[in-house]
Coordinates of C-alpha atoms and ligand atoms in Angstrom, one line a residue:
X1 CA 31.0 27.0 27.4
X2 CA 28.9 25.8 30.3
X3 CA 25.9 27.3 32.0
X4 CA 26.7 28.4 35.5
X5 CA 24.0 27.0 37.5
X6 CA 24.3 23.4 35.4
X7 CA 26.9 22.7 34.3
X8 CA 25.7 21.9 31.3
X9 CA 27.1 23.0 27.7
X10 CA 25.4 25.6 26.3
X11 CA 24.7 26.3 22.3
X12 CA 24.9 29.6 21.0
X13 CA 24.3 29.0 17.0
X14 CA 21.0 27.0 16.1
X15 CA 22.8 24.0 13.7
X16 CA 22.0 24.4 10.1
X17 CA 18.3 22.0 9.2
X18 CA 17.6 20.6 6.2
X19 CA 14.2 19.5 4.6
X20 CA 14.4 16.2 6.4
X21 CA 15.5 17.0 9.6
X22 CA 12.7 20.2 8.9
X23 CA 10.0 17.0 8.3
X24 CA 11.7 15.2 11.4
X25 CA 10.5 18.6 13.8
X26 CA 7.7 18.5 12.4
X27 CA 6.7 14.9 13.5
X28 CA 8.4 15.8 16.8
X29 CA 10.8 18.2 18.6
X30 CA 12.7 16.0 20.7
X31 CA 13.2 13.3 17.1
X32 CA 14.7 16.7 15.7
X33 CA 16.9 17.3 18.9
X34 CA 18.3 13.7 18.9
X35 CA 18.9 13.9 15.2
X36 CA 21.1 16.5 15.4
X37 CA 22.6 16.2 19.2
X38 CA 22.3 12.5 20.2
X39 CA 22.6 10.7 16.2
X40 CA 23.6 7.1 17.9
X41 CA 20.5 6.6 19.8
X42 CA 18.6 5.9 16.4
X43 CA 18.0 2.4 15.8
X44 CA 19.9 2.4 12.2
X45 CA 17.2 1.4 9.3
X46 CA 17.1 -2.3 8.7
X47 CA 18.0 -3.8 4.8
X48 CA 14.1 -3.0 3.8
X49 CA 13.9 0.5 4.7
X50 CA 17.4 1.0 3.1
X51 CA 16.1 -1.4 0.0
X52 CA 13.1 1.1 -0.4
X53 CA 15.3 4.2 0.1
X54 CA 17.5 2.5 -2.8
X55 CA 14.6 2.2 -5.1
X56 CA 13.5 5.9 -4.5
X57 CA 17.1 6.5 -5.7
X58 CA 16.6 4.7 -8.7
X59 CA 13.1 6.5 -9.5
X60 CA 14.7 9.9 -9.0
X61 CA 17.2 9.6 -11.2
X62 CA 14.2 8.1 -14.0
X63 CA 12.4 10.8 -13.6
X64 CA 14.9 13.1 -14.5
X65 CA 15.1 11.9 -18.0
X66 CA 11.5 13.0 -18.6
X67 CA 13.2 16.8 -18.9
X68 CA 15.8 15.8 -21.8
X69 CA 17.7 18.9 -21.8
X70 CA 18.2 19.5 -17.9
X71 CA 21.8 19.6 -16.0
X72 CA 22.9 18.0 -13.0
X73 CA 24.3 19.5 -10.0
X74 CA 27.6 17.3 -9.7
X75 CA 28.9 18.7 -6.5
X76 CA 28.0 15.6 -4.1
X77 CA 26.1 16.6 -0.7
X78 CA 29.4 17.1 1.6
X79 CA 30.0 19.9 -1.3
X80 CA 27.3 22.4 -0.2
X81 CA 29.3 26.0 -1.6
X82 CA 29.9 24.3 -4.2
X83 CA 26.6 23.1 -5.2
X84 CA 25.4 26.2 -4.3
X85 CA 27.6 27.7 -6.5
X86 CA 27.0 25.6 -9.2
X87 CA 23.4 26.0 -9.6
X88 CA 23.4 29.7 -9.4
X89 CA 25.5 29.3 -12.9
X90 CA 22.8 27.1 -14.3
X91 CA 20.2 29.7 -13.0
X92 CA 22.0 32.2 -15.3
X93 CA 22.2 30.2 -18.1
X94 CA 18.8 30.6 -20.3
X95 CA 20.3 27.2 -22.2
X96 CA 19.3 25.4 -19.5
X97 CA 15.8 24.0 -19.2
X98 CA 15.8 22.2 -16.5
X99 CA 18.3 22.0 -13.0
X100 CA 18.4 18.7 -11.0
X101 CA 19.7 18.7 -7.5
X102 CA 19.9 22.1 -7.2
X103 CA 21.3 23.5 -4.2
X104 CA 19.7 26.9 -2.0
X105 CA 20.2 28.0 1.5
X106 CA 18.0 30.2 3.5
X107 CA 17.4 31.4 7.0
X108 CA 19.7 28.2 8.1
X109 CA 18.2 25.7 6.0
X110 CA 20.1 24.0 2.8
X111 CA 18.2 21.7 0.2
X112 CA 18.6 20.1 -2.3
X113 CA 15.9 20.5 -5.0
X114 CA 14.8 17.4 -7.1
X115 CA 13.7 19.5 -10.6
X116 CA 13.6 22.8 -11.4
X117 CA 12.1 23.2 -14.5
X118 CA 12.4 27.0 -16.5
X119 CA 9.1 28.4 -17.1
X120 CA 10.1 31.6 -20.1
X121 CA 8.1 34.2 -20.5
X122 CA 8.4 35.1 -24.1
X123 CA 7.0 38.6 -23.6
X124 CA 8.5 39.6 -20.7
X125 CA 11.7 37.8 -21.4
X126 CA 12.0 36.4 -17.8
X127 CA 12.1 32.9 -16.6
X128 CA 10.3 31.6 -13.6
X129 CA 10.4 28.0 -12.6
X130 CA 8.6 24.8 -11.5
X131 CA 10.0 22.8 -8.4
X132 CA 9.4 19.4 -8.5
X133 CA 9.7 17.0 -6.0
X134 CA 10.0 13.6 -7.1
X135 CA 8.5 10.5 -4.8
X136 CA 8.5 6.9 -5.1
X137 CA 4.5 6.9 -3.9
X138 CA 1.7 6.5 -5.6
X139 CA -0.6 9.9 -4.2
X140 CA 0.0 12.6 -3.0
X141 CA 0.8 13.4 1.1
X142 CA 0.1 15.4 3.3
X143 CA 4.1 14.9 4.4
X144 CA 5.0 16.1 0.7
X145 CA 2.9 18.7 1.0
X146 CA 5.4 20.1 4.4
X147 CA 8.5 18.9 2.7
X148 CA 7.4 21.4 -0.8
X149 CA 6.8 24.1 2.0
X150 CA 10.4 24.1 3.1
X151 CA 11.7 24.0 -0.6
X152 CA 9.5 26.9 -1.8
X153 CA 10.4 29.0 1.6
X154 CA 14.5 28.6 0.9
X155 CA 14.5 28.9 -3.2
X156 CA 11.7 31.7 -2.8
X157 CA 13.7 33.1 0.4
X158 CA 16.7 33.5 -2.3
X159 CA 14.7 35.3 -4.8
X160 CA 13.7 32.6 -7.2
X161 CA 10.1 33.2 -8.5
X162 CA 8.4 29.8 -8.5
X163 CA 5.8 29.4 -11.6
X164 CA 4.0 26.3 -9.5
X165 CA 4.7 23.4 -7.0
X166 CA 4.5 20.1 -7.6
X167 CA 4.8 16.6 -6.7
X168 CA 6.0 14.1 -9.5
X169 CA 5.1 10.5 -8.4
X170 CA 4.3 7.4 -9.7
X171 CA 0.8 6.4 -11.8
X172 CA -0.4 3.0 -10.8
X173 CA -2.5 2.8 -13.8
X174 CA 0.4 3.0 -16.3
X175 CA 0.6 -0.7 -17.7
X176 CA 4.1 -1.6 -19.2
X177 CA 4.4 -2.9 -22.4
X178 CA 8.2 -4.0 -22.8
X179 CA 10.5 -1.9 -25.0
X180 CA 11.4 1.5 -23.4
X181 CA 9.3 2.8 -20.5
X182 CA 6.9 5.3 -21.4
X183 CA 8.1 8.2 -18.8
X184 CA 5.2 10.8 -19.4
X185 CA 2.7 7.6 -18.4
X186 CA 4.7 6.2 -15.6
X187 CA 5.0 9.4 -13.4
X188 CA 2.1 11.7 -12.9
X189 CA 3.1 15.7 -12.3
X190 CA 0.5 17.2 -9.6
X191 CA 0.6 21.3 -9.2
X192 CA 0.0 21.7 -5.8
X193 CA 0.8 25.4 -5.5
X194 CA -2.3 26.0 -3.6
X195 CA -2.0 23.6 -0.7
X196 CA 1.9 24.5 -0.4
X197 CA 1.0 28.2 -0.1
X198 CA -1.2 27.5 3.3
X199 CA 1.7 25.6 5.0
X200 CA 4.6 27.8 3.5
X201 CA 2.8 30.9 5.8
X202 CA 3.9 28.3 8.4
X203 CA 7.1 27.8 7.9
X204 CA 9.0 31.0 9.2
X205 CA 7.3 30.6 13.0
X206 CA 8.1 26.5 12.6
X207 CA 11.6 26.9 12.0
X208 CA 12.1 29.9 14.9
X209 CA 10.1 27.1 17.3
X210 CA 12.5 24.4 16.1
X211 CA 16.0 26.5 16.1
X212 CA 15.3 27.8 20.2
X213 CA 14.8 24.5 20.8
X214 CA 17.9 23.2 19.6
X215 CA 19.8 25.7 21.4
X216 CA 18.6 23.8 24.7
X217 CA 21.3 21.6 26.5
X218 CA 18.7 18.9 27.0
X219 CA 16.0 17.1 24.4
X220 CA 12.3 18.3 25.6
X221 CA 10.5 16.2 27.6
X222 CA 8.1 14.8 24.8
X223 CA 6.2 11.4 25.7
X224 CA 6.4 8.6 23.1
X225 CA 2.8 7.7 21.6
X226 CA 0.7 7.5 17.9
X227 CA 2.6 10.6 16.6
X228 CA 6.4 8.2 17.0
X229 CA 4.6 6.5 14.3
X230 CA 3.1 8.9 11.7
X231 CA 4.5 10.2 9.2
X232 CA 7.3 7.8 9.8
X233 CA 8.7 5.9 12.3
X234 CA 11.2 7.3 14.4
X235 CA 14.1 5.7 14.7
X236 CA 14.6 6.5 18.5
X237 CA 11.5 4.3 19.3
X238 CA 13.3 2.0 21.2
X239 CA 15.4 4.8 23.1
X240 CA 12.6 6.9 23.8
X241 CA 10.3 3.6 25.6
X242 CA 13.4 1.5 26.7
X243 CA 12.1 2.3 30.3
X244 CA 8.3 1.7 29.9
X245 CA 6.6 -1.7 31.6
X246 CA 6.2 -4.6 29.4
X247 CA 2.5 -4.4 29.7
X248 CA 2.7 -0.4 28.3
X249 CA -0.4 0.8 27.4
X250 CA 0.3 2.1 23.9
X251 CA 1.8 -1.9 23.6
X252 CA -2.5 -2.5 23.5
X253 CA -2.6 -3.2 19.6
X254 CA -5.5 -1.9 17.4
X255 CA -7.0 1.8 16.8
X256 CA -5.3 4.2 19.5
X257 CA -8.6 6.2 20.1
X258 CA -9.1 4.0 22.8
X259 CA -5.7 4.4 24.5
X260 CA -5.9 8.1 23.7
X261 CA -9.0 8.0 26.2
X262 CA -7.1 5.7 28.7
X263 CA -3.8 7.4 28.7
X264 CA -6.2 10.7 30.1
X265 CA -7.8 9.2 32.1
X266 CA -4.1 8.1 33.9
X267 CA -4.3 4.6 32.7
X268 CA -0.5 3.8 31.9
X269 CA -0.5 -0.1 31.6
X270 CA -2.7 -2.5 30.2
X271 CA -3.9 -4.5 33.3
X272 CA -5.3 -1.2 34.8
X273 CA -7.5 -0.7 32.0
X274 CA -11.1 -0.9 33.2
X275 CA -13.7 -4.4 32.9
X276 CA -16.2 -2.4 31.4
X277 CA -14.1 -0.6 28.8
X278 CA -15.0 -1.3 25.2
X279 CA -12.6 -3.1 23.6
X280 CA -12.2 -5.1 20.3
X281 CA -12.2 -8.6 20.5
X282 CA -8.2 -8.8 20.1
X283 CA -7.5 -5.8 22.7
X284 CA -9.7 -8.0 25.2
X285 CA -7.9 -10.4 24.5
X286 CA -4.4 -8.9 25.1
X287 CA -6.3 -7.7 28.7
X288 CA -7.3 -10.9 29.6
X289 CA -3.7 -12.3 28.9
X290 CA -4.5 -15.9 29.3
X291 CA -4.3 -18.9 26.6
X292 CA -7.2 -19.9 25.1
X293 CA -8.6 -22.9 23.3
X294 CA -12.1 -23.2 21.4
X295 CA -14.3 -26.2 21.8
X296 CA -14.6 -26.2 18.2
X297 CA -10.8 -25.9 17.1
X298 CA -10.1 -29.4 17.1
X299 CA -12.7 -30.6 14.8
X300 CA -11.9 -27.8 12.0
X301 CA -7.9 -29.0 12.2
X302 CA -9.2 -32.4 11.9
X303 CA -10.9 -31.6 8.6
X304 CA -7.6 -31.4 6.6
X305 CA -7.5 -34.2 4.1
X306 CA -3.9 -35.8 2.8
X307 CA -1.5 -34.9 1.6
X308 CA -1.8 -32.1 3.5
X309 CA 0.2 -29.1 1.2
X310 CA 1.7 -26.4 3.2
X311 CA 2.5 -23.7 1.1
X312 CA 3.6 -19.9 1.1
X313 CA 4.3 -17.4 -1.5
X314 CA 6.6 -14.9 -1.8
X315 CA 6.5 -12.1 -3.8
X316 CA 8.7 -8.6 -5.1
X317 CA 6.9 -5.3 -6.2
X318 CA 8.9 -2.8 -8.5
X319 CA 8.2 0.5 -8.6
X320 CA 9.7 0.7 -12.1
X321 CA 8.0 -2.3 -14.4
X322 CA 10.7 -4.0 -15.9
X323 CA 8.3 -6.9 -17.5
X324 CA 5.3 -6.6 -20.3
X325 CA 2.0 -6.7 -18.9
X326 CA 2.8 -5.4 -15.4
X327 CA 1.8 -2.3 -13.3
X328 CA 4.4 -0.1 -11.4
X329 CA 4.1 -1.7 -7.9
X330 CA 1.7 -5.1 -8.9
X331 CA 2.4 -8.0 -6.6
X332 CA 5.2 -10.3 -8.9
X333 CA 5.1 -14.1 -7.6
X334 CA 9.3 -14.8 -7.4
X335 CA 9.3 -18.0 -4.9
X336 CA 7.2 -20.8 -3.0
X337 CA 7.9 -23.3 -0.5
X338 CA 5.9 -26.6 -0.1
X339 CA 6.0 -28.8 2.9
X340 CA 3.5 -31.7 2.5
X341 CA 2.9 -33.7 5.2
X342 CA 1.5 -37.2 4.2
X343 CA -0.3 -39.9 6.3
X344 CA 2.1 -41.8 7.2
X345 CA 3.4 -38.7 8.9
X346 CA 6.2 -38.5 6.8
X347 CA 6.8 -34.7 5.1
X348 CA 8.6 -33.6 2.2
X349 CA 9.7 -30.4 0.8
X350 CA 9.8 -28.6 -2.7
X351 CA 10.8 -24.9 -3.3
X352 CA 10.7 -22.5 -5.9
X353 CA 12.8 -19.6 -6.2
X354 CA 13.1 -17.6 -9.6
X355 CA 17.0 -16.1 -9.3
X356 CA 17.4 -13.9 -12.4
X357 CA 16.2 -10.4 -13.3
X358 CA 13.6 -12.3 -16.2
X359 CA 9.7 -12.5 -16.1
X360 CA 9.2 -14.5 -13.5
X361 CA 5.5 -15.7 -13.5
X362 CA 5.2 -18.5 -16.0
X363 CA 8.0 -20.6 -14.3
X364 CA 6.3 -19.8 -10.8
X365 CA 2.8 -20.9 -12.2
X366 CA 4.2 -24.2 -14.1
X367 CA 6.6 -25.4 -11.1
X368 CA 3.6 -24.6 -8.0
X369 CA 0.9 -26.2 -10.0
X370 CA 3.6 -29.4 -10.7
X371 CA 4.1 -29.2 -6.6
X372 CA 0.6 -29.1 -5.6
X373 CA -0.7 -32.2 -7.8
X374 CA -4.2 -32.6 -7.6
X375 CA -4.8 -33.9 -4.3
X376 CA -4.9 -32.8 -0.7
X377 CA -5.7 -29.8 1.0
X378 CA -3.3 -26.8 0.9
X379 CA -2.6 -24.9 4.0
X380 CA -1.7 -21.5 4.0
X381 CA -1.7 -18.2 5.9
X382 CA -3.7 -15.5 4.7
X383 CA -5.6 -14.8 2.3
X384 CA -2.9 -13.3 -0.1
X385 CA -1.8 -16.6 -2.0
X386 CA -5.5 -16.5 -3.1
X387 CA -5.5 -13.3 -4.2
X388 CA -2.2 -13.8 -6.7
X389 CA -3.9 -16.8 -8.0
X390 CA -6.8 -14.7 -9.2
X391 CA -4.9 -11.9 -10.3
X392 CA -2.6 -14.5 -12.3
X393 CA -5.2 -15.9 -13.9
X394 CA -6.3 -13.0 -15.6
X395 CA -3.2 -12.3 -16.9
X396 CA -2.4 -16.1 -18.3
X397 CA -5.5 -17.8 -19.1
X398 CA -4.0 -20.8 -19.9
X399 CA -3.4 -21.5 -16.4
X400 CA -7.0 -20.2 -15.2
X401 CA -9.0 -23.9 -14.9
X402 CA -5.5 -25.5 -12.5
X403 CA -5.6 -22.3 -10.2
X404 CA -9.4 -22.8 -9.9
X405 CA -9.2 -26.1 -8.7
X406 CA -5.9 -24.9 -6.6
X407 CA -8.0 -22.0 -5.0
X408 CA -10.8 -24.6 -4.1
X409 CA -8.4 -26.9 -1.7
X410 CA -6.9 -23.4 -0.4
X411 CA -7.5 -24.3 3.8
X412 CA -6.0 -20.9 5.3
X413 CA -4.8 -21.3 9.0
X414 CA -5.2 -17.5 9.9
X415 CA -8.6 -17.2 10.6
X416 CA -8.8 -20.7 12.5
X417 CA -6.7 -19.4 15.1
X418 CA -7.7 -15.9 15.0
X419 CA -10.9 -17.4 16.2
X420 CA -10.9 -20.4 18.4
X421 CA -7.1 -19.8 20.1
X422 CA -5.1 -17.5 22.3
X423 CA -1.7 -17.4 23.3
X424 CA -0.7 -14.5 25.5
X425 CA 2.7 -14.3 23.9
X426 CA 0.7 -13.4 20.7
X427 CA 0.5 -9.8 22.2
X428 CA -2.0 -9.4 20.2
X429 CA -0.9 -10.2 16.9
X430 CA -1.7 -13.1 14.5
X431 CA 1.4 -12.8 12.4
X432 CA 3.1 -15.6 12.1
X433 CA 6.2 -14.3 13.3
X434 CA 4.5 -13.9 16.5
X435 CA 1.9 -17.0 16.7
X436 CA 5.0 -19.4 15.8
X437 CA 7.2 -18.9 18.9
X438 CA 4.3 -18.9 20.8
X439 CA 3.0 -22.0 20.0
X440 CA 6.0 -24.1 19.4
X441 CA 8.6 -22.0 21.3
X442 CA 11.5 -24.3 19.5
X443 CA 11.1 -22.7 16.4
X444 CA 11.2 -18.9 15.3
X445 CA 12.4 -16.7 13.1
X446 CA 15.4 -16.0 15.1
X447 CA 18.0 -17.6 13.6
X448 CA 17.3 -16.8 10.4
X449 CA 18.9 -14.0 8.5
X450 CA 15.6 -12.9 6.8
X451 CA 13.1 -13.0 9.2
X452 CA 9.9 -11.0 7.9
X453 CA 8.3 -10.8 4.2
X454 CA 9.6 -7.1 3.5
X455 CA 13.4 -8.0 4.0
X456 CA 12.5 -11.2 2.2
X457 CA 11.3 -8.4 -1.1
X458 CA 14.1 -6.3 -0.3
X459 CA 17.1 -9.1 -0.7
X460 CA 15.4 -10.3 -3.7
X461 CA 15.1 -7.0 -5.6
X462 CA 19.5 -6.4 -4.1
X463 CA 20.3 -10.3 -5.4
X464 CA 18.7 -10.0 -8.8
X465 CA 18.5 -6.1 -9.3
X466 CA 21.9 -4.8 -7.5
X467 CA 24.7 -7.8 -6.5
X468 CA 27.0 -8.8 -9.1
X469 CA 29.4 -10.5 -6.8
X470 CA 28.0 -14.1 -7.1
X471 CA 29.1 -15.3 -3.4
X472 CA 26.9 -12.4 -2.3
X473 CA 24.0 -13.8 -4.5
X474 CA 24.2 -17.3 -3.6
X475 CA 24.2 -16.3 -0.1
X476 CA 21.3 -14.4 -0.5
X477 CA 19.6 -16.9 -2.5
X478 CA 20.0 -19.4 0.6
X479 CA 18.9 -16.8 2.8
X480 CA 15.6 -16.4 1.2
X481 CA 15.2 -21.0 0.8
X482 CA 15.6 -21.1 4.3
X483 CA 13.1 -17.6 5.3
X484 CA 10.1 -19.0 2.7
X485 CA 10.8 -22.5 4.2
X486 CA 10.7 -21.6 7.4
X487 CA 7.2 -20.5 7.0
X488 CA 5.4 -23.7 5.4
X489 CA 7.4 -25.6 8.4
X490 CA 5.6 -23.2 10.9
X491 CA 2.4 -24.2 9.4
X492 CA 2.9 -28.1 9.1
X493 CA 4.3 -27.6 13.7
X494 CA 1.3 -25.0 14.4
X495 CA -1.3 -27.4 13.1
X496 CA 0.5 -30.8 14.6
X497 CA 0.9 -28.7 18.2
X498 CA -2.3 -26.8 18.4
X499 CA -4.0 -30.2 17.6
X500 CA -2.2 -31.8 20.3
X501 CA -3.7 -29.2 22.8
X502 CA -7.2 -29.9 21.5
X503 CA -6.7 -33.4 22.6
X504 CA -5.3 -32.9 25.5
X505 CA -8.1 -30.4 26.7
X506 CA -11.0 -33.0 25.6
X507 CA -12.4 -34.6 28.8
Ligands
SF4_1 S1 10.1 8.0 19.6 FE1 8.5 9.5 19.6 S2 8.9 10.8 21.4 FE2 10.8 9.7 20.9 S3 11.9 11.1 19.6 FE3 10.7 9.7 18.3 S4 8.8 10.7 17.8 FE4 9.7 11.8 19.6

């Protein structure tokens, strides 16, 4: 059926939501519309995102066995009746403590509910229940908060008295220590009953709001800025600013006050921002849009001393601690590259990379402090490879007095360029994803198949963790030699080419 005037097709029946594509009109109507009208526009989630959504997977299914006696749902999610048949027999069923993935549906919205635990009422007789959302976090959200609102509107909308809301996530503080994991430390259970309540009034005029919308023939006309980004990213970024100028203003990098301010006061690129606007030193910077070289940048490249070490650190965090003496989520060293350039000019390479699900730290610690001798500056980029140093000493104080003398040659790049040079095609960013391809426009990232740190965690924890076929791991394993080398090499051709320019600029 097509409207008269338009010609357009014309919807009759809103489509049925569910919590996440609830969450997704929430961040923003016209992410909702595409979602359910336009799917192929999304940008499909790269191997990190899915790696993460993998791992909340895993925790889900842990925290189940904290409730020993509760029942799954088997009917898969295609199998809605079904599930929702299903769980209305375990609803009946006073043997059952505890229901995991059970399915409701309610004023057009199906979900799927992590945990319902039975609450009985021995005097009454009656059983109420507490839903429980499981999450891979660490705190609490204010997103969690709107996805418990949807939950507790369909299972109350159905007639299920809920005894509380909460939000089951991960403790930080819980320290492993081997053997089985200690499931009532590891996940923390909030009741957040009371905050739920405010944004459950909500929901009823939310979802009316979202279903009229949907019924349009066109997404609504919704400008991409800061909201594309919060809670999540929306995977129609690119669609929605495919048509916006290079030099965009919400492409301006730092806090978004300031563009908030510009955008009303018509400002839509960056080179029509004002002189006299105030702007951090890197915005300026991305204004101005001209390279620049300190008077002062040659000398502190110069003050290296040989062999210059070159070195980078990668590293995997598990949300699950599968080694004693580690913390759900603590930084695990897994790999380094070396290069090490010598005076002659000549530079070698030596790499690290652990390749089995064992404790990986010791072997790191021995191999790196072999690598780095006891000579020579060592380069790096950031301040993180200091940081894991300190944390690993405390942990194995037998290594404590070599990474002392390590963290004393430590000569980090990042702030010597954030300070004496500018490349426009840094956009305002001192990764080194970006600074690289500026600088020496011969090498990126590219051509590689891992090309930032969080695929680089993500294809670790699927080699070691997930892949069994053994082609698959090796290729993997090469993948991530080439990624961790590729960044030592950027730092031995930054410092080579940026002091070039300082010698070429000197009069
Ligand atoms: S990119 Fe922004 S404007 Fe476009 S659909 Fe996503 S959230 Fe909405």
């Amino acid at each position: 059926m097509a409207d008269v005037h338009t010609g357009v097709p014309t919807r009759f029946a809103p489509p049925r939501l569910s919590k996440s594509k609830f969450l997704s009109g929430l961040q923003c109507h016209k992410r909702l519309y595409l979602e359910i009208h336009q799917p192929t526009l999304a940008t499909p989630p790269d191997a990190s995102t899915q790696a993460i959504l993998d791992m909340g997977t895993e925790i889900g299914i842990l925290a189940q066995r904290r409730f020993r006696d509760g029942v799954l749902v088997k009917a898969g999610f295609r199998q809605r009746e079904a599930a929702i048949a299903e769980t209305a027999a375990l609803l009946q069923d006073p043997m059952v403590s505890a229901i995991f993935e059970g399915a409701f549906e309610y004023d057009g919205v199906f979900v799927r509910v992590d945990i319902l635990e039975r609450v009985h009422n021995s005097e009454t007789g009656t059983s109420s229940w507490r839903l429980i959302e499981v999450k891979s976090s660490t705190r609490v959200k204010d997103v969690h908060l709107d996805d418990l609102s949807i939950q507790s509107h369909v299972v109350q909308g159905v007639g299920l008295r809920l005894a509380a809301t909460c939000l089951m996530h991960i403790d930080t503080g819980y320290l492993y220590q081997g053997g089985e994991v200690e499931l009532q430390t590891l996940f923390s259970i909030e009741d957040v009953s009371e905050a739920v309540t405010d944004r459950r009034g909500r929901v009823p005029e939310r979802l009316i709001a979202m279903k009229a919308m949907l019924l349009n023939s066109e997404p609504p006309e919704i400008e991409p800025d800061q909201h594309c980004h919060t809670p999540y990213e929306c995977p129609f970024w690119a669609h929605c600013t495919k048509e916006k100028p290079q030099r965009w203003i919400y492409f301006l990098p730092g806090k978004k006050e300031i563009v908030g301010q510009l955008v009303r006061q018509g400002i839509m690129t960056i080179d029509e921002i004002p002189d006299d606007t105030r702007l951090s030193d890197v915005q300026r910077k991305v204004k101005d849009n001209v390279e620049w070289t300190s008077s002062e940048l040659g000398r502190i490249l110069r003050s290296v001393s040989y062999p210059i070490h070159h070195l980078d650190a990668e590293t995997v965090m598990l949300a699950l601690p599968r080694f004693p003496s580690t913390r759900p989520y603590q930084s695990l060293p897994v790999q380094w590259s070396n290069h090490i350039e010598l005076e002659s000019g000549e530079v070698m390479h030596q790499e690290f990379l652990h390749g089995e699900a064992s404790e990986p730290r010791r072997r790191w610690a021995e191999a790196l402090i072999e690598s780095l001798g006891e000579k020579g500056s060592i380069v790096v980029y950031s301040a993180y490879e200091e940081a894991l140093l300190r944390q690993l000493a405390e942990t194995f104080p037998e290594f404590k007095s070599a990474f002392k003398a390590i963290v004393k040659r430590l000569w980090d790049l990042l702030p010597v360029i954030k300070s004496h040079y500018y490349h426009p095609d840094f956009n305002g960013s001192y990764s080194i994803k970006s600074v690289l391809p500026a600088v020496v426009p011969s090498l990126g990232y590219g051509d590689l198949t891992i090309q930032e740190g969080g695929q680089a965690a993500a294809e670790y924890y699927r080699m070691v963790f997930l892949e069994s076929d053994w082609v698959e791991r090796d290729s993997i394993r090469q993948a991530l030699l080439r990624y961790c080398a590729r960044d030592t090499l950027a730092m031995v051709e930054l410092r080579r080419v940026l002091e070039k320019k300082t010698r070429e600029v000197r009069p």
